[in-house]
Tab-separated table of C-alpha atoms and ligand atoms in Angstrom:
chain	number	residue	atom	x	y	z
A	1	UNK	CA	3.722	-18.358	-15.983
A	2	UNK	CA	2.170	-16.030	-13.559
A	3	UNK	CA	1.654	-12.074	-14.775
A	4	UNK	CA	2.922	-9.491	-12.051
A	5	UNK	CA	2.014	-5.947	-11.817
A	6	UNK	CA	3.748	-3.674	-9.277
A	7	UNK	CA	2.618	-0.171	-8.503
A	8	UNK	CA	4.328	1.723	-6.207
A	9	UNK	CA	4.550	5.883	-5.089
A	10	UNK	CA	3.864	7.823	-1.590
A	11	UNK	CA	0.612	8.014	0.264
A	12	UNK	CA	-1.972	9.323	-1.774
A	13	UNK	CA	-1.079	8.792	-5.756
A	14	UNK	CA	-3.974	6.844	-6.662
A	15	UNK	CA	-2.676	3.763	-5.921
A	16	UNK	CA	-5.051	1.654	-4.233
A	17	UNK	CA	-8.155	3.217	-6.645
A	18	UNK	CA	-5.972	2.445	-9.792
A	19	UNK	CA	-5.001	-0.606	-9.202
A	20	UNK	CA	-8.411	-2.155	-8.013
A	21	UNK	CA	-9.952	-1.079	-11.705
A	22	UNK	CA	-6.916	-2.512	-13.691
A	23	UNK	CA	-7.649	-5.901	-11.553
A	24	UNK	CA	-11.092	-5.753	-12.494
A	25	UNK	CA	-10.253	-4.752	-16.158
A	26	UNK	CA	-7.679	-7.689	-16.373
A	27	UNK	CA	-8.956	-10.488	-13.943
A	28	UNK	CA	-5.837	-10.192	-11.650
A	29	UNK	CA	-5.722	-10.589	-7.825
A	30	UNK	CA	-4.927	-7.139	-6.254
A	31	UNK	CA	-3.041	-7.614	-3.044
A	32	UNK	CA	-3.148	-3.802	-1.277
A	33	UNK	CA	0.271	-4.411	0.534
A	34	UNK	CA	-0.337	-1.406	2.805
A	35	UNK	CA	-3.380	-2.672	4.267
A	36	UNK	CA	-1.181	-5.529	5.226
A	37	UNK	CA	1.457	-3.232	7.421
A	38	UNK	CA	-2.014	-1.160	8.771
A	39	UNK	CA	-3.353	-4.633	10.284
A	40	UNK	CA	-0.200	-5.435	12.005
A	41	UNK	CA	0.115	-1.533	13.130
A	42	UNK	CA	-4.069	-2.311	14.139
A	43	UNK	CA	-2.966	-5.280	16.243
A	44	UNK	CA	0.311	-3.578	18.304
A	45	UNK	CA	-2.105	-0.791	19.119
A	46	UNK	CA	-4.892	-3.914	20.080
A	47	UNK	CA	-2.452	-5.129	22.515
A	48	UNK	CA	-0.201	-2.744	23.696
A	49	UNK	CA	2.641	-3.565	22.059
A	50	UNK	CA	5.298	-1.209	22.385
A	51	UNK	CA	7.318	-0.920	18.949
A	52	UNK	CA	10.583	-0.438	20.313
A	53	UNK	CA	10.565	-3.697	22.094
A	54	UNK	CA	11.644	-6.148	19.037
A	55	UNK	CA	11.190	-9.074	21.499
A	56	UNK	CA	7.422	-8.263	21.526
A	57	UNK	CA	6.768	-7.110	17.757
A	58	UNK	CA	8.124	-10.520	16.891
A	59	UNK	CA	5.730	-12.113	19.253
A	60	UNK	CA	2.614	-10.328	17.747
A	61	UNK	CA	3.939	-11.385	14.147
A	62	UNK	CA	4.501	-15.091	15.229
A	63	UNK	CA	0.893	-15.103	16.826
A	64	UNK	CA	-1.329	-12.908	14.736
A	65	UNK	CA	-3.278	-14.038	11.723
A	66	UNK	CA	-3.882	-11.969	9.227
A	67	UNK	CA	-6.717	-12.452	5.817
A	68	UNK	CA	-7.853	-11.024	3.041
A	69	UNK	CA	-10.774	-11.672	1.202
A	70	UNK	CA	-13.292	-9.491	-1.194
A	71	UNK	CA	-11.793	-6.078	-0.029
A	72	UNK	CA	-11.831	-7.214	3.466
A	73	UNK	CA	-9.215	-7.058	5.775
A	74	UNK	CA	-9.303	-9.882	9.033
A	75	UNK	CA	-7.210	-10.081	12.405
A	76	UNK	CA	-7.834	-12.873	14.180
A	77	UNK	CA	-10.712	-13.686	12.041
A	78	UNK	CA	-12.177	-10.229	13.030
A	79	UNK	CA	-13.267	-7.898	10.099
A	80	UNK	CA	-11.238	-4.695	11.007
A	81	UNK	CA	-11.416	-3.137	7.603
A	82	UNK	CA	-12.524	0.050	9.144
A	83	UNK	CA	-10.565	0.599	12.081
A	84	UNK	CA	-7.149	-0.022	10.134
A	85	UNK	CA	-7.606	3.338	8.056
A	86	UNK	CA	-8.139	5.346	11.537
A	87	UNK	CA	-5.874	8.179	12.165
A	88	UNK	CA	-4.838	6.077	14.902
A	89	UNK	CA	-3.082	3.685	12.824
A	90	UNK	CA	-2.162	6.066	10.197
A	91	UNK	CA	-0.173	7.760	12.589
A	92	UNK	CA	1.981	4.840	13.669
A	93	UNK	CA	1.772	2.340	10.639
A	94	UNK	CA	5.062	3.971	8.701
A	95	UNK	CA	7.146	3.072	12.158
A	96	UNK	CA	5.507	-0.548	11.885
A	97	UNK	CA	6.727	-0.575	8.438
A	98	UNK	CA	10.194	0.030	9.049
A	99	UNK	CA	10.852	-2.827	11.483
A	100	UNK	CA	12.837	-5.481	9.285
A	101	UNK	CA	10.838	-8.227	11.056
A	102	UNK	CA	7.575	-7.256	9.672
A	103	UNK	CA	8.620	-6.554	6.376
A	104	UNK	CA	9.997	-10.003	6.574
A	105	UNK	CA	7.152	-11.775	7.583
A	106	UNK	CA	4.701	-9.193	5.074
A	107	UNK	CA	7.240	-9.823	2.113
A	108	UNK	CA	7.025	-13.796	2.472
A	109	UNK	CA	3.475	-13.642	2.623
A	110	UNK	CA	2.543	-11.784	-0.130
A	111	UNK	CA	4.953	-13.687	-1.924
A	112	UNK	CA	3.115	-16.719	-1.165
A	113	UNK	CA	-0.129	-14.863	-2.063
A	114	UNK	CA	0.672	-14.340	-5.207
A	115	UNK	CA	2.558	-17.454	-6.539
A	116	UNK	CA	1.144	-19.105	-9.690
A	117	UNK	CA	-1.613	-15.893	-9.912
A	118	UNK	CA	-2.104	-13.295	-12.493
A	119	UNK	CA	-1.695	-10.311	-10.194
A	120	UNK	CA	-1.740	-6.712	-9.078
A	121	UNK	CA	0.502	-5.531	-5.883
A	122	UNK	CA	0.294	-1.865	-4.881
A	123	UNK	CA	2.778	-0.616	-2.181
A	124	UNK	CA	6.297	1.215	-1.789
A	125	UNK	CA	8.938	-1.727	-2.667
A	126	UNK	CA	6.990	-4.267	-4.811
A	127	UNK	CA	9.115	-3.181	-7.641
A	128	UNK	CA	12.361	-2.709	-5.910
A	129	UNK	CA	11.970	-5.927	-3.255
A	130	UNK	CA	8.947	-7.879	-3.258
A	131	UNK	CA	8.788	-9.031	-7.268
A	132	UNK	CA	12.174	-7.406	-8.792
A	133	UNK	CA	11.445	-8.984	-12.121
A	134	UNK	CA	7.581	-7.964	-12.401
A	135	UNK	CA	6.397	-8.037	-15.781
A	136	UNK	CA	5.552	-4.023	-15.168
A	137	UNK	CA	6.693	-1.612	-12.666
A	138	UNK	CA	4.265	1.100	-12.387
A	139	UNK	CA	5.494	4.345	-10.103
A	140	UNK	CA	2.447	6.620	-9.474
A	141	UNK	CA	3.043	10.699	-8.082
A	142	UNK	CA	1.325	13.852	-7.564
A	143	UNK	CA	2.038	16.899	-5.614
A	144	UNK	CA	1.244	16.665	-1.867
A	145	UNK	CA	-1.376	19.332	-2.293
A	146	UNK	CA	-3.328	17.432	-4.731
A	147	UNK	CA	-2.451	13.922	-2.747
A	148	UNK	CA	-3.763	15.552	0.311
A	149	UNK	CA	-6.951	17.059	-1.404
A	150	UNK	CA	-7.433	13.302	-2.438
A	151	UNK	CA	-8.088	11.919	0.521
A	152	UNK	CA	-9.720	14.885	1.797
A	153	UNK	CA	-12.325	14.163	-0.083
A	154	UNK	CA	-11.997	10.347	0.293
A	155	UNK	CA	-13.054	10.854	4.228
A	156	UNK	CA	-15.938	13.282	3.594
A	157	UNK	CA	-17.746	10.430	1.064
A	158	UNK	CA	-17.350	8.719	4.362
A	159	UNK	CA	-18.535	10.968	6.298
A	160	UNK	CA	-15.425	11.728	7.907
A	161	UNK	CA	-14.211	15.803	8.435
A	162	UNK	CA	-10.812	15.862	8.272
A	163	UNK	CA	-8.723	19.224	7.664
A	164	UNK	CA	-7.205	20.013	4.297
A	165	UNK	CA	-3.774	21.391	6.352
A	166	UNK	CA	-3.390	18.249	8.948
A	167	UNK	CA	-3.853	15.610	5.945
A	168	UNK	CA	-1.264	17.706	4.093
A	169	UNK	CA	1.430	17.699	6.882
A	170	UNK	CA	0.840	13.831	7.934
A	171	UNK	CA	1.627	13.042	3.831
A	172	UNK	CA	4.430	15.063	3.991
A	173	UNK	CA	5.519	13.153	7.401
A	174	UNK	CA	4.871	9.476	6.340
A	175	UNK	CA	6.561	10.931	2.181
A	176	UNK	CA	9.800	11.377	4.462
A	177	UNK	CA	9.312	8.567	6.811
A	178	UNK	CA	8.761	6.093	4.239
A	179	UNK	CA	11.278	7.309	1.874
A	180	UNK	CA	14.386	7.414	4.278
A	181	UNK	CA	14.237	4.538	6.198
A	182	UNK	CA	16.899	2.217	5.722
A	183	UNK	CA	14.457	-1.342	5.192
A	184	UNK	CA	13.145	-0.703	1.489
A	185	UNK	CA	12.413	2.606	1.745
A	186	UNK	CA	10.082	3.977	-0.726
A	187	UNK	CA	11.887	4.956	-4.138
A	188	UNK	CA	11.400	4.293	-7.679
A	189	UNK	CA	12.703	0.920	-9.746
A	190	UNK	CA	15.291	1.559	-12.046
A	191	UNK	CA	12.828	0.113	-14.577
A	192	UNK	CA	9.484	1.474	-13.512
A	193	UNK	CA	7.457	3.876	-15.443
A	194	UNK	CA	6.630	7.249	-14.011
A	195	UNK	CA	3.070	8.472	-13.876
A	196	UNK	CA	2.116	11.777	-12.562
A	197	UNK	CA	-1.047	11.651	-11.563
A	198	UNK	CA	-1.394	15.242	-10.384
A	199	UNK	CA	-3.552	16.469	-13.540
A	200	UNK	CA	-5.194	13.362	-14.918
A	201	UNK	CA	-8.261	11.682	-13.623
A	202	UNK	CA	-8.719	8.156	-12.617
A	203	UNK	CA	-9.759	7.091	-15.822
A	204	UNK	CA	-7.104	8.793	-17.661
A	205	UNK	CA	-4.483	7.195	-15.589
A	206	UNK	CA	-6.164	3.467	-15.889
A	207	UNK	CA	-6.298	3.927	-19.941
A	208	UNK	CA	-2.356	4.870	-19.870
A	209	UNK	CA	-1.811	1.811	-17.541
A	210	UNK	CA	-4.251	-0.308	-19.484
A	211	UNK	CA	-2.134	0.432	-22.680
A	212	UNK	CA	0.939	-0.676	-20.964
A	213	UNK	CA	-0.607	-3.759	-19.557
A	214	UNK	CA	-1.584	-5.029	-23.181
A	215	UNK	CA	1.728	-4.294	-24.290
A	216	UNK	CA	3.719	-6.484	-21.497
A	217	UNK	CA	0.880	-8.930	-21.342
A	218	UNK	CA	2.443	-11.268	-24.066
B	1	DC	O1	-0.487	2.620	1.217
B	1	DC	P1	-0.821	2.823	2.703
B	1	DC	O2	-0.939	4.268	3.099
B	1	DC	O3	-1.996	2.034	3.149
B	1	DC	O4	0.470	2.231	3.456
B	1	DC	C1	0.583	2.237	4.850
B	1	DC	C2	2.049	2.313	5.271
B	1	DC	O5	2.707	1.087	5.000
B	1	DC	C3	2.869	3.414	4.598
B	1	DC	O6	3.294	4.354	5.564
B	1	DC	C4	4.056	2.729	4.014
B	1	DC	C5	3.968	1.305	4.410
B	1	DC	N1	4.102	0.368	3.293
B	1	DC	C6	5.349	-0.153	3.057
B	1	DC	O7	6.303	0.208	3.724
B	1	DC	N2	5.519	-1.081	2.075
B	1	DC	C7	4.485	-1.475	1.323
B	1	DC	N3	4.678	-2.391	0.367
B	1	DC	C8	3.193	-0.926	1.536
B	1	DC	C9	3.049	0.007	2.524
């Protein structure tokens, strides 16, 4: 019997950094769902698709190949795990992720990812869609400010300058996007636990989720 861990929450509550230490911690495969929407969002922008044209979005899906391995993301066998975190994509991944056909064809595959594995899924409907009967529903938040002064910092250890106020207002954007679209929109399992990120540190939060993966472990 496989162990499933599902984290979900909006852009920016420690999701991705949280869940790649209780992995580690545990031995579990962490599948970062998001990244998966961001590389199909990468490939419309790669060829032009135009997202309104269904015809065409299912054409990309049915031809695109998308990988994973060791925290790197592949399209087409090329490593894109840079460009898929570019404002670029940021800006249009949320519309990518509420067309029923990807979500479809993402769903089934990380499905298929994950059968027979001890894993970690972090994303917006793992608990509500994707693995309804995980063994622990996790549902991270934090305020926008502190969300937005994440990743603020996040781009400047990568060298990147990106304004406090324009990070803040795209969060807030893709927060209401994701939450009010009408193909599993972002919102919290009737059986997840809520964690608040807003004043603990990373640590913090993996020793609370640590504590609850012990206790659902057996
Ligand atoms: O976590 P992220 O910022 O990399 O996610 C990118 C987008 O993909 C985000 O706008 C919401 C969407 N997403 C989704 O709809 N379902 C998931 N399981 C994961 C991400």
């Amino acid at each position: 019997m496989s162990f499933i861990v599902a984290v979900d929450g909006p852009a920016g509550s420690g999701k991705s950094t949280i869940s790649k230490m209780v992995a580690k911690k545990y031995k579990l495969t962490y599948l970062d769902t998001g990244a998966m929407y961001r590389m199909i969002a990468f490939t419309s922008i790669r060829d032009g698709v135009d997202l309104d044209n269904i015809d065409k979005v299912v054409d990309l899906l049915n031809k695109v190949s998308i990988d994973m391995k060791n925290d790197k993301f592949y399209v087409d066998g090329k490593d894109v795990s840079l460009e898929i975190r570019t404002p670029e994509v940021t800006a249009i991944v949320s519309k990518v992720a509420a067309i029923k056909e990807v979500r479809i064809k993402l769903v089934d595959l990380q499905r298929k990812i994950s059968k027979g594995k001890d894993v970690i899924l972090d994303g917006r409907d793992i608990g509500t869609v994707v693995f309804k009967d995980a063994n622990l529903k996790i549902f991270l938040v934090a305020s926008p400010e502190e969300r937005a002064k994440r990743r603020v910092l996040d781009f400047k250890n990568k060298g990147i300058d990106e304004k406090f106020e324009d990070v803040l207002s795209e969060i807030i954007r893709r927060d209401e996007f994701d939450s009010n679209r009408n193909e599993s929109p972002l919102k919290k399992a009737e059986d997840a636990i809520e964690i608040d990120t807003s004043f603990m540190n990373i640590d913090k939060v993996v020793e609370v989720i640590s504590k609850l993966v012990e206790e659902n472990k057996n």
